[in-house]
Amino acid sequence: MRRAALALLLMAMAATPAAAVAKDCPQTTLGDIEDEVMCPVCGTPLGVASEAPQAQRERAYIERLIARCRSKDEVKQALVAEFGDRVLALPGDEGDTSVGDVLVYVVPALGILLAAAGIGIAWVRWRRARRQPGTGGGGLATADGARLEDDMERYDL
Amino acid sequence: MRRLLSPVPIAVLGVLAALVALLAYGLAQNEPDRGVDRALARGERENAPGLSLPQLGGTRTISLSDYRGRVVVLNFWASWCEPCRDESPVLERWHRRMQDRGGVVLGVDMLDVTGDAQDFIAEYKLTYPMLKDKDGHGLETYGVVQYPETFVIDRQGRIAAVQRGPVDERFMRSQVEPLL
């Protein structure tokens, strides 16, 4: 009876750390990582390279690391050790944020702003052109023509 | 005509031209370097680009220059590459055959998981030296675009032959044997 109790106690002690680990594990998922890393051979994010054999190997490697309860950062570090910095898909993931890493966010934002400004200007000009009386092809009175010219000058950037 | 010369259309055209130029630049950058193939077609041998990489699964760095004076069969491969499985026994056989005649096969495992590469080496019982190219250095310096690719380097350190794809006995006999 004592032996059985001792065995049960030992089993419980052995199971406790394992249960604690299992509770925190896995710490991340393949889906969470594969959008943030590259398939270096394919030259695309891993999430996009679905069928390529090298991508499948990389995925299997990530899954092995996840099964060993590695965190997302640890998985990325292991990938860098295997494939170098080019495996990281997100700018600034290397740890040392460079000007290029900042520009990669700033330039598209500026592009979007400029495009929006261009569309806005074009829309305003189009609206004004529609509002102008007699612009249907019949020619403009001298005064109207002069005013249109002034407006055009004013909105020409 | 006046409207076409206004700043907005000019800016739009400028942006379009810049995008087209960027696309052309990107395509040109992805074009593999085939200078070696062209030189060989002219009957010339170019100097092999320098290569200095860590040993696969080790810390020692091995350089191509360490083998100067020997014939080097430089083979770029990866464990996931199916044709690499076909050529590995051929390379191992020739490595053993060449060793006493001043020749060596030097494997470069590119962009691969080290554990997978080691399993591959164990499976095919490969004994020739293996380097790990984790950054894809060979992609740029040797213009490697497919797996496997093999460069035969003569005793003077010049590229004497290239095989884009798996090597076989015929290639080794015709391109490597005369250099030994």
Tab-separated table of C-alpha atoms in Angstrom:
chain	number	residue	atom	x	y	z
A	1	MET	CA	0.000	0.000	0.000
A	2	ARG	CA	2.823	2.337	0.941
A	3	ARG	CA	4.644	1.421	-2.219
A	4	ALA	CA	1.588	2.240	-4.304
A	5	ALA	CA	1.211	5.575	-2.561
A	6	LEU	CA	4.897	6.345	-3.109
A	7	ALA	CA	4.604	5.428	-6.781
A	8	LEU	CA	1.578	7.665	-7.138
A	9	LEU	CA	3.423	10.519	-5.449
A	10	LEU	CA	6.431	10.103	-7.719
A	11	MET	CA	4.199	9.988	-10.783
A	12	ALA	CA	2.428	13.149	-9.683
A	13	MET	CA	5.769	14.905	-9.112
A	14	ALA	CA	7.028	13.824	-12.509
A	15	ALA	CA	3.821	14.892	-14.211
A	16	THR	CA	3.639	18.362	-12.665
A	17	PRO	CA	6.510	20.029	-14.592
A	18	ALA	CA	5.387	18.303	-17.788
A	19	ALA	CA	1.866	19.597	-17.274
A	20	ALA	CA	3.231	23.095	-16.651
A	21	VAL	CA	5.259	22.938	-19.853
A	22	ALA	CA	2.315	21.558	-21.804
A	23	LYS	CA	0.188	24.423	-20.557
A	24	ASP	CA	2.565	27.017	-22.067
A	25	CYS	CA	3.293	25.013	-25.140
A	26	PRO	CA	3.116	25.617	-28.048
A	27	GLN	CA	4.056	29.258	-27.671
A	28	THR	CA	3.417	30.116	-31.297
A	29	THR	CA	1.986	28.657	-34.489
A	30	LEU	CA	3.238	28.022	-37.983
A	31	GLY	CA	0.596	30.405	-39.358
A	32	ASP	CA	1.837	33.154	-37.087
A	33	ILE	CA	5.420	32.781	-38.274
A	34	GLU	CA	5.177	31.945	-41.951
A	35	ASP	CA	3.895	35.387	-42.914
A	36	GLU	CA	6.899	37.020	-41.272
A	37	VAL	CA	9.640	34.921	-42.793
A	38	MET	CA	10.803	34.286	-46.316
A	39	CYS	CA	11.389	31.148	-48.298
A	40	PRO	CA	14.947	32.222	-49.247
A	41	VAL	CA	15.170	30.035	-52.345
A	42	CYS	CA	11.729	30.999	-53.671
A	43	GLY	CA	12.281	34.698	-52.913
A	44	THR	CA	8.727	35.009	-51.569
A	45	PRO	CA	7.201	35.020	-48.100
A	46	LEU	CA	6.930	31.471	-46.809
A	47	GLY	CA	3.147	31.769	-46.547
A	48	VAL	CA	2.933	32.291	-50.309
A	49	ALA	CA	5.347	29.525	-51.313
A	50	SER	CA	3.029	26.620	-50.642
A	51	GLU	CA	4.158	23.836	-52.954
A	52	ALA	CA	7.884	24.433	-53.330
A	53	PRO	CA	9.863	21.571	-51.719
A	54	GLN	CA	12.299	23.950	-50.050
A	55	ALA	CA	9.353	25.819	-48.488
A	56	GLN	CA	7.892	22.553	-47.225
A	57	ARG	CA	11.243	21.691	-45.609
A	58	GLU	CA	11.403	25.101	-43.985
A	59	ARG	CA	7.856	24.686	-42.704
A	60	ALA	CA	8.694	21.246	-41.292
A	61	TYR	CA	11.725	22.755	-39.557
A	62	ILE	CA	9.568	25.487	-38.008
A	63	GLU	CA	7.040	22.904	-36.853
A	64	ARG	CA	9.815	20.889	-35.215
A	65	LEU	CA	10.943	24.001	-33.350
A	66	ILE	CA	7.377	24.808	-32.296
A	67	ALA	CA	6.988	21.235	-31.023
A	68	ARG	CA	10.091	21.869	-28.902
A	69	CYS	CA	8.196	24.790	-27.396
A	70	ARG	CA	10.318	27.521	-28.961
A	71	SER	CA	8.867	31.017	-28.936
A	72	LYS	CA	8.307	33.019	-32.107
A	73	ASP	CA	11.525	34.990	-31.584
A	74	GLU	CA	13.488	31.834	-30.910
A	75	VAL	CA	12.143	30.246	-34.092
A	76	LYS	CA	13.156	33.338	-36.060
A	77	GLN	CA	16.636	33.266	-34.514
A	78	ALA	CA	16.988	29.608	-35.458
A	79	LEU	CA	15.916	30.421	-39.015
A	80	VAL	CA	18.475	33.229	-39.225
A	81	ALA	CA	21.147	30.794	-38.035
A	82	GLU	CA	20.200	28.467	-40.892
A	83	PHE	CA	19.402	30.902	-43.687
A	84	GLY	CA	20.892	34.249	-42.704
A	85	ASP	CA	19.115	37.597	-42.391
A	86	ARG	CA	17.427	37.234	-45.762
A	87	VAL	CA	14.937	34.837	-44.180
A	88	LEU	CA	13.324	37.707	-42.261
A	89	ALA	CA	10.446	39.234	-44.174
A	90	LEU	CA	9.707	42.210	-41.933
A	91	PRO	CA	11.933	45.295	-42.094
A	92	GLY	CA	13.691	45.927	-38.791
A	93	ASP	CA	13.487	42.282	-37.728
A	94	GLU	CA	17.282	42.090	-37.763
A	95	GLY	CA	17.233	44.169	-34.603
A	96	ASP	CA	19.215	47.159	-35.860
A	97	THR	CA	16.668	49.509	-37.383
A	98	SER	CA	18.315	51.210	-40.338
A	99	VAL	CA	17.198	54.143	-42.494
A	100	GLY	CA	16.026	51.640	-45.102
A	101	ASP	CA	13.790	49.930	-42.559
A	102	VAL	CA	12.101	53.267	-41.807
A	103	LEU	CA	11.882	54.311	-45.449
A	104	VAL	CA	10.124	51.102	-46.353
A	105	TYR	CA	7.140	52.342	-44.325
A	106	VAL	CA	7.498	56.076	-45.015
A	107	VAL	CA	7.807	55.909	-48.813
A	108	PRO	CA	4.554	53.977	-49.424
A	109	ALA	CA	2.737	56.285	-46.990
A	110	LEU	CA	4.025	59.330	-48.878
A	111	GLY	CA	3.046	57.682	-52.152
A	112	ILE	CA	-0.493	57.131	-50.893
A	113	LEU	CA	-0.720	60.742	-49.683
A	114	LEU	CA	0.533	62.096	-53.007
A	115	ALA	CA	-1.862	59.852	-54.936
A	116	ALA	CA	-4.759	61.013	-52.754
A	117	ALA	CA	-3.753	64.654	-53.294
A	118	GLY	CA	-3.552	64.090	-57.048
A	119	ILE	CA	-6.971	62.464	-57.147
A	120	GLY	CA	-8.395	65.323	-55.061
A	121	ILE	CA	-6.989	67.995	-57.358
A	122	ALA	CA	-8.215	66.168	-60.441
A	123	TRP	CA	-11.671	65.801	-58.895
A	124	VAL	CA	-11.868	69.540	-58.009
A	125	ARG	CA	-10.815	70.499	-61.531
A	126	TRP	CA	-13.329	68.133	-63.045
A	127	ARG	CA	-16.118	69.549	-60.847
A	128	ARG	CA	-15.226	73.119	-61.793
A	129	ALA	CA	-15.081	72.258	-65.448
A	130	ARG	CA	-18.579	70.773	-65.224
A	131	ARG	CA	-19.945	73.821	-63.422
A	132	GLN	CA	-18.689	76.238	-66.065
A	133	PRO	CA	-21.664	77.342	-68.194
A	134	GLY	CA	-21.391	76.938	-71.918
A	135	THR	CA	-18.500	74.541	-71.870
A	136	GLY	CA	-20.416	72.031	-73.906
A	137	GLY	CA	-18.601	73.007	-77.052
A	138	GLY	CA	-20.370	76.196	-78.036
A	139	GLY	CA	-17.441	78.454	-77.107
A	140	LEU	CA	-17.236	80.915	-74.225
A	141	ALA	CA	-18.017	84.541	-73.917
A	142	THR	CA	-14.923	86.662	-73.672
A	143	ALA	CA	-15.411	87.406	-69.948
A	144	ASP	CA	-16.145	83.769	-69.088
A	145	GLY	CA	-13.209	82.636	-71.136
A	146	ALA	CA	-10.929	85.011	-69.284
A	147	ARG	CA	-12.250	83.848	-65.913
A	148	LEU	CA	-11.766	80.214	-66.890
A	149	GLU	CA	-8.236	81.000	-67.937
A	150	ASP	CA	-7.637	82.631	-64.541
A	151	ASP	CA	-9.057	79.612	-62.731
A	152	MET	CA	-6.981	77.265	-64.801
A	153	GLU	CA	-3.873	79.275	-64.004
A	154	ARG	CA	-4.725	79.249	-60.334
A	155	TYR	CA	-5.117	75.467	-60.149
A	156	ASP	CA	-2.176	74.631	-62.313
A	157	LEU	CA	0.438	73.432	-59.870
B	1	MET	CA	-2.235	70.400	-75.550
B	2	ARG	CA	-1.961	72.990	-72.813
B	3	ARG	CA	-3.614	70.587	-70.359
B	4	LEU	CA	-1.177	67.861	-71.252
B	5	LEU	CA	1.671	70.177	-70.383
B	6	SER	CA	0.227	71.025	-66.979
B	7	PRO	CA	2.058	69.617	-63.924
B	8	VAL	CA	-0.442	66.904	-62.979
B	9	PRO	CA	-0.282	64.861	-66.229
B	10	ILE	CA	3.464	65.372	-66.303
B	11	ALA	CA	3.723	64.079	-62.718
B	12	VAL	CA	1.520	61.075	-63.557
B	13	LEU	CA	3.635	60.279	-66.617
B	14	GLY	CA	6.770	60.679	-64.523
B	15	VAL	CA	5.497	58.246	-61.895
B	16	LEU	CA	4.512	55.742	-64.610
B	17	ALA	CA	7.945	56.026	-66.240
B	18	ALA	CA	9.607	55.530	-62.845
B	19	LEU	CA	7.513	52.413	-62.200
B	20	VAL	CA	8.396	50.970	-65.610
B	21	ALA	CA	12.090	51.727	-64.973
B	22	LEU	CA	11.858	50.060	-61.548
B	23	LEU	CA	10.245	46.982	-63.089
B	24	ALA	CA	12.954	46.786	-65.765
B	25	TYR	CA	15.651	47.163	-63.116
B	26	GLY	CA	14.093	44.391	-61.018
B	27	LEU	CA	13.937	42.057	-64.018
B	28	ALA	CA	17.546	42.851	-64.920
B	29	GLN	CA	18.658	42.151	-61.348
B	30	ASN	CA	16.979	38.739	-61.382
B	31	GLU	CA	18.743	37.777	-64.584
B	32	PRO	CA	21.316	35.095	-63.686
B	33	ASP	CA	24.972	35.798	-64.391
B	34	ARG	CA	25.924	33.557	-67.281
B	35	GLY	CA	29.374	35.063	-67.891
B	36	VAL	CA	31.073	31.736	-67.131
B	37	ASP	CA	28.976	29.891	-69.714
B	38	ARG	CA	29.748	32.530	-72.346
B	39	ALA	CA	33.476	32.358	-71.601
B	40	LEU	CA	33.438	28.567	-71.868
B	41	ALA	CA	31.547	28.800	-75.163
B	42	ARG	CA	34.395	31.012	-76.442
B	43	GLY	CA	36.891	28.396	-75.280
B	44	GLU	CA	38.116	30.603	-72.403
B	45	ARG	CA	38.467	29.763	-68.756
B	46	GLU	CA	37.581	32.457	-66.212
B	47	ASN	CA	39.105	32.576	-62.765
B	48	ALA	CA	36.790	30.926	-60.253
B	49	PRO	CA	35.297	33.482	-57.829
B	50	GLY	CA	36.618	33.218	-54.300
B	51	LEU	CA	34.564	31.170	-51.885
B	52	SER	CA	35.120	31.016	-48.151
B	53	LEU	CA	32.438	29.302	-46.074
B	54	PRO	CA	32.060	27.433	-42.786
B	55	GLN	CA	32.178	23.687	-42.775
B	56	LEU	CA	28.686	22.170	-42.639
B	57	GLY	CA	27.891	21.436	-39.015
B	58	GLY	CA	31.263	22.756	-37.918
B	59	THR	CA	33.046	25.992	-37.137
B	60	ARG	CA	36.093	25.721	-39.377
B	61	THR	CA	36.108	27.948	-42.432
B	62	ILE	CA	37.165	26.386	-45.703
B	63	SER	CA	38.251	28.441	-48.702
B	64	LEU	CA	38.382	27.441	-52.308
B	65	SER	CA	41.942	28.772	-52.328
B	66	ASP	CA	42.873	26.005	-49.856
B	67	TYR	CA	42.580	23.630	-52.819
B	68	ARG	CA	44.723	25.624	-55.250
B	69	GLY	CA	46.828	23.234	-57.304
B	70	ARG	CA	44.120	20.562	-57.213
B	71	VAL	CA	41.199	19.880	-59.482
B	72	VAL	CA	38.008	20.880	-57.627
B	73	VAL	CA	34.542	19.675	-58.515
B	74	LEU	CA	32.476	22.352	-56.798
B	75	ASN	CA	28.945	21.089	-56.339
B	76	PHE	CA	26.067	23.308	-55.153
B	77	TRP	CA	23.234	21.263	-53.701
B	78	ALA	CA	20.465	21.136	-51.091
B	79	SER	CA	18.805	18.288	-49.218
B	80	TRP	CA	15.353	19.008	-50.650
B	81	CYS	CA	16.625	18.838	-54.230
B	82	GLU	CA	15.533	15.612	-55.913
B	83	PRO	CA	18.094	15.584	-58.779
B	84	CYS	CA	20.816	15.981	-56.116
B	85	ARG	CA	19.922	12.479	-54.963
B	86	ASP	CA	20.716	11.078	-58.397
B	87	GLU	CA	24.140	12.654	-58.654
B	88	SER	CA	25.375	12.157	-55.091
B	89	PRO	CA	26.586	8.549	-55.600
B	90	VAL	CA	28.415	9.675	-58.768
B	91	LEU	CA	30.149	12.506	-56.914
B	92	GLU	CA	31.126	10.257	-54.024
B	93	ARG	CA	32.546	7.652	-56.395
B	94	TRP	CA	34.589	10.284	-58.238
B	95	HIS	CA	35.779	11.894	-55.017
B	96	ARG	CA	37.292	8.570	-53.941
B	97	ARG	CA	38.666	8.007	-57.421
B	98	MET	CA	40.277	11.466	-57.630
B	99	GLN	CA	41.764	11.769	-54.170
B	100	ASP	CA	45.105	10.168	-55.075
B	101	ARG	CA	45.264	12.040	-58.357
B	102	GLY	CA	45.023	15.580	-57.054
B	103	GLY	CA	41.284	16.013	-57.264
B	104	VAL	CA	38.528	16.679	-54.772
B	105	VAL	CA	34.769	17.113	-54.712
B	106	LEU	CA	33.694	20.086	-52.611
B	107	GLY	CA	30.004	20.237	-51.727
B	108	VAL	CA	28.220	23.493	-50.939
B	109	ASP	CA	24.907	23.043	-49.166
B	110	MET	CA	22.898	26.137	-50.011
B	111	LEU	CA	20.011	27.723	-48.095
B	112	ASP	CA	19.223	24.490	-46.355
B	113	VAL	CA	18.461	23.215	-42.856
B	114	THR	CA	21.704	21.787	-41.437
B	115	GLY	CA	19.984	18.775	-39.843
B	116	ASP	CA	18.312	17.846	-43.137
B	117	ALA	CA	21.630	18.204	-44.969
B	118	GLN	CA	23.383	15.968	-42.439
B	119	ASP	CA	20.662	13.336	-42.826
B	120	PHE	CA	21.185	13.474	-46.586
B	121	ILE	CA	24.959	13.067	-46.191
B	122	ALA	CA	24.474	10.102	-43.861
B	123	GLU	CA	21.933	8.488	-46.199
B	124	TYR	CA	24.304	8.625	-49.190
B	125	LYS	CA	27.449	8.054	-47.094
B	126	LEU	CA	29.138	11.109	-48.562
B	127	THR	CA	32.709	11.634	-47.414
B	128	TYR	CA	33.777	14.689	-49.382
B	129	PRO	CA	34.096	18.047	-47.602
B	130	MET	CA	30.887	20.005	-47.216
B	131	LEU	CA	30.405	23.732	-46.738
B	132	LYS	CA	27.300	25.566	-45.591
B	133	ASP	CA	26.182	28.559	-47.621
B	134	LYS	CA	23.449	29.990	-45.444
B	135	ASP	CA	23.402	33.397	-47.121
B	136	GLY	CA	23.224	32.093	-50.672
B	137	HIS	CA	26.684	33.528	-51.419
B	138	GLY	CA	27.028	31.133	-54.341
B	139	LEU	CA	23.816	32.432	-55.888
B	140	GLU	CA	25.519	35.745	-56.543
B	141	THR	CA	29.147	34.833	-57.074
B	142	TYR	CA	28.596	31.760	-59.234
B	143	GLY	CA	25.236	32.692	-60.737
B	144	VAL	CA	23.597	29.560	-59.379
B	145	VAL	CA	19.895	29.509	-60.227
B	146	GLN	CA	18.967	25.857	-60.052
B	147	TYR	CA	19.919	22.844	-58.010
B	148	PRO	CA	22.256	21.131	-58.427
B	149	GLU	CA	24.957	23.029	-60.304
B	150	THR	CA	28.555	21.914	-60.616
B	151	PHE	CA	31.678	23.885	-61.550
B	152	VAL	CA	34.865	22.058	-62.502
B	153	ILE	CA	37.891	24.117	-61.484
B	154	ASP	CA	41.317	23.316	-62.891
B	155	ARG	CA	44.638	23.322	-61.048
B	156	GLN	CA	45.156	27.006	-61.886
B	157	GLY	CA	41.883	27.972	-60.187
B	158	ARG	CA	39.988	28.566	-63.441
B	159	ILE	CA	36.516	27.286	-64.304
B	160	ALA	CA	36.976	24.575	-66.909
B	161	ALA	CA	33.393	23.277	-67.156
B	162	VAL	CA	29.905	23.904	-65.820
B	163	GLN	CA	26.955	21.601	-65.425
B	164	ARG	CA	23.597	23.249	-64.763
B	165	GLY	CA	21.741	20.222	-63.459
B	166	PRO	CA	22.894	16.852	-62.116
B	167	VAL	CA	26.248	15.470	-63.211
B	168	ASP	CA	26.602	11.929	-64.480
B	169	GLU	CA	29.430	9.537	-65.335
B	170	ARG	CA	29.647	10.882	-68.873
B	171	PHE	CA	30.134	14.473	-67.710
B	172	MET	CA	32.745	13.462	-65.154
B	173	ARG	CA	34.648	11.368	-67.666
B	174	SER	CA	34.615	14.022	-70.359
B	175	GLN	CA	35.143	17.147	-68.225
B	176	VAL	CA	36.989	16.062	-65.083
B	177	GLU	CA	39.143	13.114	-66.151
B	178	PRO	CA	41.258	15.133	-68.647
B	179	LEU	CA	42.204	17.625	-65.910
B	180	LEU	CA	43.586	14.988	-63.516
